[in-house]
mmCIF file with all atom_site columns, C-alpha atoms in Angstrom:
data_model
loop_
_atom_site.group_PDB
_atom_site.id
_atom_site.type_symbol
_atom_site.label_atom_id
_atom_site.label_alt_id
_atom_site.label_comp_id
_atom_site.label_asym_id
_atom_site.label_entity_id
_atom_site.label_seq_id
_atom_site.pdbx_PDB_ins_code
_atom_site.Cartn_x
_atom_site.Cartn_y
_atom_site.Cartn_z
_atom_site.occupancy
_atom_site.B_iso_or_equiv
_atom_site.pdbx_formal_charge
_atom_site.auth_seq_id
_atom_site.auth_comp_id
_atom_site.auth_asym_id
_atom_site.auth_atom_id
_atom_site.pdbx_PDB_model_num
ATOM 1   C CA . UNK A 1 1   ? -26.386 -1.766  -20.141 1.00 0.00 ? 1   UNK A CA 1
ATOM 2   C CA . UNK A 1 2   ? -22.475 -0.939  -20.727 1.00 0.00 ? 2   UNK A CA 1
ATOM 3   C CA . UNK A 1 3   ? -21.749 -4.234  -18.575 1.00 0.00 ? 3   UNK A CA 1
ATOM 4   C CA . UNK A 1 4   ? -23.712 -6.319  -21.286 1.00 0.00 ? 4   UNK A CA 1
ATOM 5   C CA . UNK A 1 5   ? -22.500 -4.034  -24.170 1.00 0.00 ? 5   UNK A CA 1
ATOM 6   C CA . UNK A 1 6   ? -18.519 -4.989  -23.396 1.00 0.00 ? 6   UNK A CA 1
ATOM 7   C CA . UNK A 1 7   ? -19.698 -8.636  -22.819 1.00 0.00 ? 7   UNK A CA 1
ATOM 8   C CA . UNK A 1 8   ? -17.036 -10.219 -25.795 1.00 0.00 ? 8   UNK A CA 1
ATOM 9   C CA . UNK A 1 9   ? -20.242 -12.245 -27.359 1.00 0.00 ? 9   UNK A CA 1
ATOM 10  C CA . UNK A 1 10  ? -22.406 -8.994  -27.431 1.00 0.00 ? 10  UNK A CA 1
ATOM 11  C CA . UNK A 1 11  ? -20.019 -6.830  -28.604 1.00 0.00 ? 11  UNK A CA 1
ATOM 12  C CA . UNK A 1 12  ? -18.509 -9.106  -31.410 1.00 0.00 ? 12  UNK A CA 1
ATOM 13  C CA . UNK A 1 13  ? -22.406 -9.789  -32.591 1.00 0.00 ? 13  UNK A CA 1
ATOM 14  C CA . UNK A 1 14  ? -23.239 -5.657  -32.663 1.00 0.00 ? 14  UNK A CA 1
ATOM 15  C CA . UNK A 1 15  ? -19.487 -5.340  -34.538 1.00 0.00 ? 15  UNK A CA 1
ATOM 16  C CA . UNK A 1 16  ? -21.523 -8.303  -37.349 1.00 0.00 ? 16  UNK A CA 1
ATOM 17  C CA . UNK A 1 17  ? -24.576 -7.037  -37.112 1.00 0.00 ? 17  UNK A CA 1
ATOM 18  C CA . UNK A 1 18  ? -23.112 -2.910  -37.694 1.00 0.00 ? 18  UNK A CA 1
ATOM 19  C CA . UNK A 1 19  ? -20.614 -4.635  -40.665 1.00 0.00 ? 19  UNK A CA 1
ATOM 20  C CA . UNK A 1 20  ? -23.391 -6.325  -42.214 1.00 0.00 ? 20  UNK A CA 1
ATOM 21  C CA . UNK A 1 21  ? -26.039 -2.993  -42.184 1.00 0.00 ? 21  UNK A CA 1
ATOM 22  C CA . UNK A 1 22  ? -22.990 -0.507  -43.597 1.00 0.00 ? 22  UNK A CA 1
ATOM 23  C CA . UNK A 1 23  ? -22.436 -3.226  -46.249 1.00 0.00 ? 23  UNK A CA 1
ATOM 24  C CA . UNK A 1 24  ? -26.163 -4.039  -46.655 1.00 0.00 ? 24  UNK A CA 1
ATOM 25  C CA . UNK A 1 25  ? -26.552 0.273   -47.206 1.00 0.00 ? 25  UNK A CA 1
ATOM 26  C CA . UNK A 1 26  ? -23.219 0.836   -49.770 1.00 0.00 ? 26  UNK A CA 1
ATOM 27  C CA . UNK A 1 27  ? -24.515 -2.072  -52.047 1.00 0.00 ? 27  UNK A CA 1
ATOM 28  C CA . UNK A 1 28  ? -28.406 -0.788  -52.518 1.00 0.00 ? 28  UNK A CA 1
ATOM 29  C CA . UNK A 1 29  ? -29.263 2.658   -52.674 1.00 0.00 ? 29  UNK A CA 1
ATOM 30  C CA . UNK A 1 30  ? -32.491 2.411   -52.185 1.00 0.00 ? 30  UNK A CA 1
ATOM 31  C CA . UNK A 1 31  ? -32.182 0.404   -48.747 1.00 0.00 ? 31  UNK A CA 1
ATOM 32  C CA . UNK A 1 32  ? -29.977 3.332   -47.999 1.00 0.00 ? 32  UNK A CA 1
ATOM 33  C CA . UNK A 1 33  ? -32.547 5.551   -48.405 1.00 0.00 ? 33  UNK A CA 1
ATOM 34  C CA . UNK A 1 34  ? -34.873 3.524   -46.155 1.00 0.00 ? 34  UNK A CA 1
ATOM 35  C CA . UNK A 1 35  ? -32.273 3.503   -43.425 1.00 0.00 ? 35  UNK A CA 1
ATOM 36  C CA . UNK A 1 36  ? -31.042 6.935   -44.010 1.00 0.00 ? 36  UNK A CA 1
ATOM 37  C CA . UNK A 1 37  ? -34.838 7.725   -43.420 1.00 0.00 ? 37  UNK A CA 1
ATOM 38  C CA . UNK A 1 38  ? -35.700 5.675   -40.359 1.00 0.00 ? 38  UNK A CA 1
ATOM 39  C CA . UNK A 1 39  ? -32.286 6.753   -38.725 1.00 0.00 ? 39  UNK A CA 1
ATOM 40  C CA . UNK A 1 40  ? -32.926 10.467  -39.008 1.00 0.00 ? 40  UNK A CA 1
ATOM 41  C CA . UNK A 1 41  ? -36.671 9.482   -37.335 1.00 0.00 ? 41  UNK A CA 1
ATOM 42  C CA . UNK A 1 42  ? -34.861 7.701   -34.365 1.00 0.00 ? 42  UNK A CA 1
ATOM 43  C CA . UNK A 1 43  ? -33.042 10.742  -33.646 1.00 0.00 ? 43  UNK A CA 1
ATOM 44  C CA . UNK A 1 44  ? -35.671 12.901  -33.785 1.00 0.00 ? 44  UNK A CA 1
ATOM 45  C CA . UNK A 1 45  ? -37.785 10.816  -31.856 1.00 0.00 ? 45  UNK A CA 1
ATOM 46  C CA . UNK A 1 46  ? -34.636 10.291  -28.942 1.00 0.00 ? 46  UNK A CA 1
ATOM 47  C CA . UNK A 1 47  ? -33.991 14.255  -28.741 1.00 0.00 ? 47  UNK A CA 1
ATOM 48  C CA . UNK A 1 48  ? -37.559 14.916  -28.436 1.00 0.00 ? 48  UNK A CA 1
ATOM 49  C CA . UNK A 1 49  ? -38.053 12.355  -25.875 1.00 0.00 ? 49  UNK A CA 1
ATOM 50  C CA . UNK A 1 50  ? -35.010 13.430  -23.693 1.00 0.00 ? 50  UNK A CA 1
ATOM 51  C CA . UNK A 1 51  ? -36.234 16.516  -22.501 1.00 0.00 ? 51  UNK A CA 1
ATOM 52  C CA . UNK A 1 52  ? -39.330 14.769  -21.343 1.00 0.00 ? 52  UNK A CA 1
ATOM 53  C CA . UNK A 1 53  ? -37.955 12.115  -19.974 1.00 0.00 ? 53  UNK A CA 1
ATOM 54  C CA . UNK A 1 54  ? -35.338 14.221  -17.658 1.00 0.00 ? 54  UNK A CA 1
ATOM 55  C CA . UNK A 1 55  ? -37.540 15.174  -14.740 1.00 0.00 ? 55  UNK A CA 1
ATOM 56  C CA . UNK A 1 56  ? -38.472 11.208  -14.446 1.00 0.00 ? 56  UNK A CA 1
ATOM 57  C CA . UNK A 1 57  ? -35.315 10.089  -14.129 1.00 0.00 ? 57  UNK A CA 1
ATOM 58  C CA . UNK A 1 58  ? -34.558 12.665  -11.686 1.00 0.00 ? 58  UNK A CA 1
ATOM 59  C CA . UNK A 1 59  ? -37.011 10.609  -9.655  1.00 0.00 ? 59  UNK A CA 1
ATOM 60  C CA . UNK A 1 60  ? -36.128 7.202   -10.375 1.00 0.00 ? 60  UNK A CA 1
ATOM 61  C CA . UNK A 1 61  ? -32.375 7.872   -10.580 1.00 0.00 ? 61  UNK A CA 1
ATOM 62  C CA . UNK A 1 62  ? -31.877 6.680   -7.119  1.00 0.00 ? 62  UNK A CA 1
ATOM 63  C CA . UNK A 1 63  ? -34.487 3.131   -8.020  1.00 0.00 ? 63  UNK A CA 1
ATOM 64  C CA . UNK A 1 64  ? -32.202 2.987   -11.087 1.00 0.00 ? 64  UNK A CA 1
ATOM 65  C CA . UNK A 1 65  ? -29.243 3.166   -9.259  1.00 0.00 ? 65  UNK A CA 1
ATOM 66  C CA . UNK A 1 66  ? -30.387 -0.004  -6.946  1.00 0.00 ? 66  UNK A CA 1
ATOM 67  C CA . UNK A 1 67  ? -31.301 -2.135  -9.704  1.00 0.00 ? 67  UNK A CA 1
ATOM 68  C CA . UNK A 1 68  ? -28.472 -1.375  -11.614 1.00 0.00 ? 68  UNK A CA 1
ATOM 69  C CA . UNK A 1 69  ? -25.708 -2.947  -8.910  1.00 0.00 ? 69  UNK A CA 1
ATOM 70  C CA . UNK A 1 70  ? -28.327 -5.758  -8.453  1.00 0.00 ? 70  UNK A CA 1
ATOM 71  C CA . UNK A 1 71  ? -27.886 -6.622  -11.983 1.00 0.00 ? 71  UNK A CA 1
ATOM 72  C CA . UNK A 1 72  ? -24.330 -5.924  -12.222 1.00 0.00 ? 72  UNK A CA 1
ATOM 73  C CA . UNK A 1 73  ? -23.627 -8.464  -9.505  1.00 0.00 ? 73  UNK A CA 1
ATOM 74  C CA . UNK A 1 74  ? -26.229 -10.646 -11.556 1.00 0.00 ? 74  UNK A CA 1
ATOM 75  C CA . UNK A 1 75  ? -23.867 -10.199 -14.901 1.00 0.00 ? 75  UNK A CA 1
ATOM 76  C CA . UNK A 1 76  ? -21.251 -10.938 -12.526 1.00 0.00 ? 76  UNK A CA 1
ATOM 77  C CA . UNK A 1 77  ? -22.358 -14.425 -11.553 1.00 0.00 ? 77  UNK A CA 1
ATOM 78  C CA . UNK A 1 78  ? -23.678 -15.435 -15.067 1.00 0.00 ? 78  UNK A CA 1
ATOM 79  C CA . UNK A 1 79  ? -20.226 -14.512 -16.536 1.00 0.00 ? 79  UNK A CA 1
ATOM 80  C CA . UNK A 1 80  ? -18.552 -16.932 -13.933 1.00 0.00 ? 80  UNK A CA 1
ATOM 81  C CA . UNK A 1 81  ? -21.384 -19.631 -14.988 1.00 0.00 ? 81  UNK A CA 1
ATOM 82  C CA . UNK A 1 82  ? -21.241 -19.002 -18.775 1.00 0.00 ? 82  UNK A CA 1
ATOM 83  C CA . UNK A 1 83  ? -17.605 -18.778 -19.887 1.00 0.00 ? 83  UNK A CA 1
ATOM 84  C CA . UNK A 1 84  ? -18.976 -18.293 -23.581 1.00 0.00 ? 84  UNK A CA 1
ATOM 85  C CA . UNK A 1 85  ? -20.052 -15.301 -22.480 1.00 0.00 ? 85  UNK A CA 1
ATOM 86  C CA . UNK A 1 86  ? -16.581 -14.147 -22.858 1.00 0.00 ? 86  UNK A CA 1
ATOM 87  C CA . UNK A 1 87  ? -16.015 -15.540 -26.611 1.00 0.00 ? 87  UNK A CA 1
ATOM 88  C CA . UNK A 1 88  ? -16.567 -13.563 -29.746 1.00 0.00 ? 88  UNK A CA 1
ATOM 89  C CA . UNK A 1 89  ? -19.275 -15.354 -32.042 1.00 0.00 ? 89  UNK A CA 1
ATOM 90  C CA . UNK A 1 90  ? -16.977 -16.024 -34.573 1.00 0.00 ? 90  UNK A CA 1
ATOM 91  C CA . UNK A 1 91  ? -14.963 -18.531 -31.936 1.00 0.00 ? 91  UNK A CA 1
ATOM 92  C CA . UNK A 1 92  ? -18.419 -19.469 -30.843 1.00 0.00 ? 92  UNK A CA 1
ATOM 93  C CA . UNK A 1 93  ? -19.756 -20.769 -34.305 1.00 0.00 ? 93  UNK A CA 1
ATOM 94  C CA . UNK A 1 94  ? -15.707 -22.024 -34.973 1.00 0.00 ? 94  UNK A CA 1
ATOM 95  C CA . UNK A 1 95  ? -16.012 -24.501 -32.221 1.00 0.00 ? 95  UNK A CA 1
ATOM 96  C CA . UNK A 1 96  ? -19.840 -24.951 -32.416 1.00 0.00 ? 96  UNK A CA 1
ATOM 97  C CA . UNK A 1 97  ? -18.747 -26.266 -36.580 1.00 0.00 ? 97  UNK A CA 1
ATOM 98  C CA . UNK A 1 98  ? -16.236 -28.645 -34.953 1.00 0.00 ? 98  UNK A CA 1
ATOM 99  C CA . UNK A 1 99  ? -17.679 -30.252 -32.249 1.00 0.00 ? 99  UNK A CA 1
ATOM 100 C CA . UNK A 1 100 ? -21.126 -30.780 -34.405 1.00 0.00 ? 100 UNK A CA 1
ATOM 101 C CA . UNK A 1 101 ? -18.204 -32.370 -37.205 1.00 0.00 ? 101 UNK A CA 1
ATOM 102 C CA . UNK A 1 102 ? -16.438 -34.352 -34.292 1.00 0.00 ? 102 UNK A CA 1
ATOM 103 C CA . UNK A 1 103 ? -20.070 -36.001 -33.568 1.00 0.00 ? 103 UNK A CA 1
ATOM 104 C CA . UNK A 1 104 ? -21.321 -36.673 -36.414 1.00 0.00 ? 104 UNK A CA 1
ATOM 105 C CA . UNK A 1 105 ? -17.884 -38.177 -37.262 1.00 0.00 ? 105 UNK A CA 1
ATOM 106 C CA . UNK A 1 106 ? -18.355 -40.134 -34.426 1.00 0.00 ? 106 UNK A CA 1
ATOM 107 C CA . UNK A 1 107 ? -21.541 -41.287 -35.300 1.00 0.00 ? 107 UNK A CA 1
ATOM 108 C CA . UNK A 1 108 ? -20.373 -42.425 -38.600 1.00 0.00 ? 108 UNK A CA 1
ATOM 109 C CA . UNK A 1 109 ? -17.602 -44.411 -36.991 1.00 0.00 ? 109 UNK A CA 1
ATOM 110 C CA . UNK A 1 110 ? -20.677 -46.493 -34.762 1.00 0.00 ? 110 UNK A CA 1
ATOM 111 C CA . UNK A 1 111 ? -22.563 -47.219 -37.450 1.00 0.00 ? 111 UNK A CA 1
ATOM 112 C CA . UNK A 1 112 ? -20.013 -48.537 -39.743 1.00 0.00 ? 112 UNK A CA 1
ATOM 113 C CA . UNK A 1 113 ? -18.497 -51.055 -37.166 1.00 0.00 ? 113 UNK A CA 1
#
């Protein structure tokens, strides 16, 4: 999970996505309220279910453990294969903008000869 958090694409889409709900909560109070509400219930509901959850993991730490380098070395390999991986959205939808301009550019160019 922290090797796909610090991915540069995931982490500059949470950064959007965590601007956009702070803004989205200052500018209406009563989506604030809403949020303020459900956030309180998701702790709640996360410290209650961490006690319970303990003596699982205890016995699937070691499973964990084994799937967790498998999929590490998977991350691994996809970042090698998918550069954009390593791009923040905003560079993502920057060059996505040009090279959909540069086509249809392009395009208009063909039909007009």
């Amino acid at each position: 999970v922290n090797q796909v958090a610090n991915l540069t694409l995931v982490s500059s889409a949470c950064d959007m996505v965590s601007t956009a709900y702070a803004s989205t909560k200052d500018s209406h109070p009563y989506v604030r309220s809403v949020c303020d509400a459900a956030e309180k219930g998701v702790k709640s509901v996360t410290e209650a279910t961490a006690s319970c959850v303990q003596p699982v993991w205890t016995t699937l730490e070691p499973h964990v453990a084994a799937a967790s380098e498998y999929a590490s070395k998977g991350l691994d390999k996809l970042g090698e294969t998918l550069p954009l991986l390593q791009k923040p959205v905003e560079q993502i939808l920057s060059d996505t903008k040009e090279l959909v301009s540069s086509r249809v550019a392009d395009a208009k160019d063909a039909v007009r000869s």
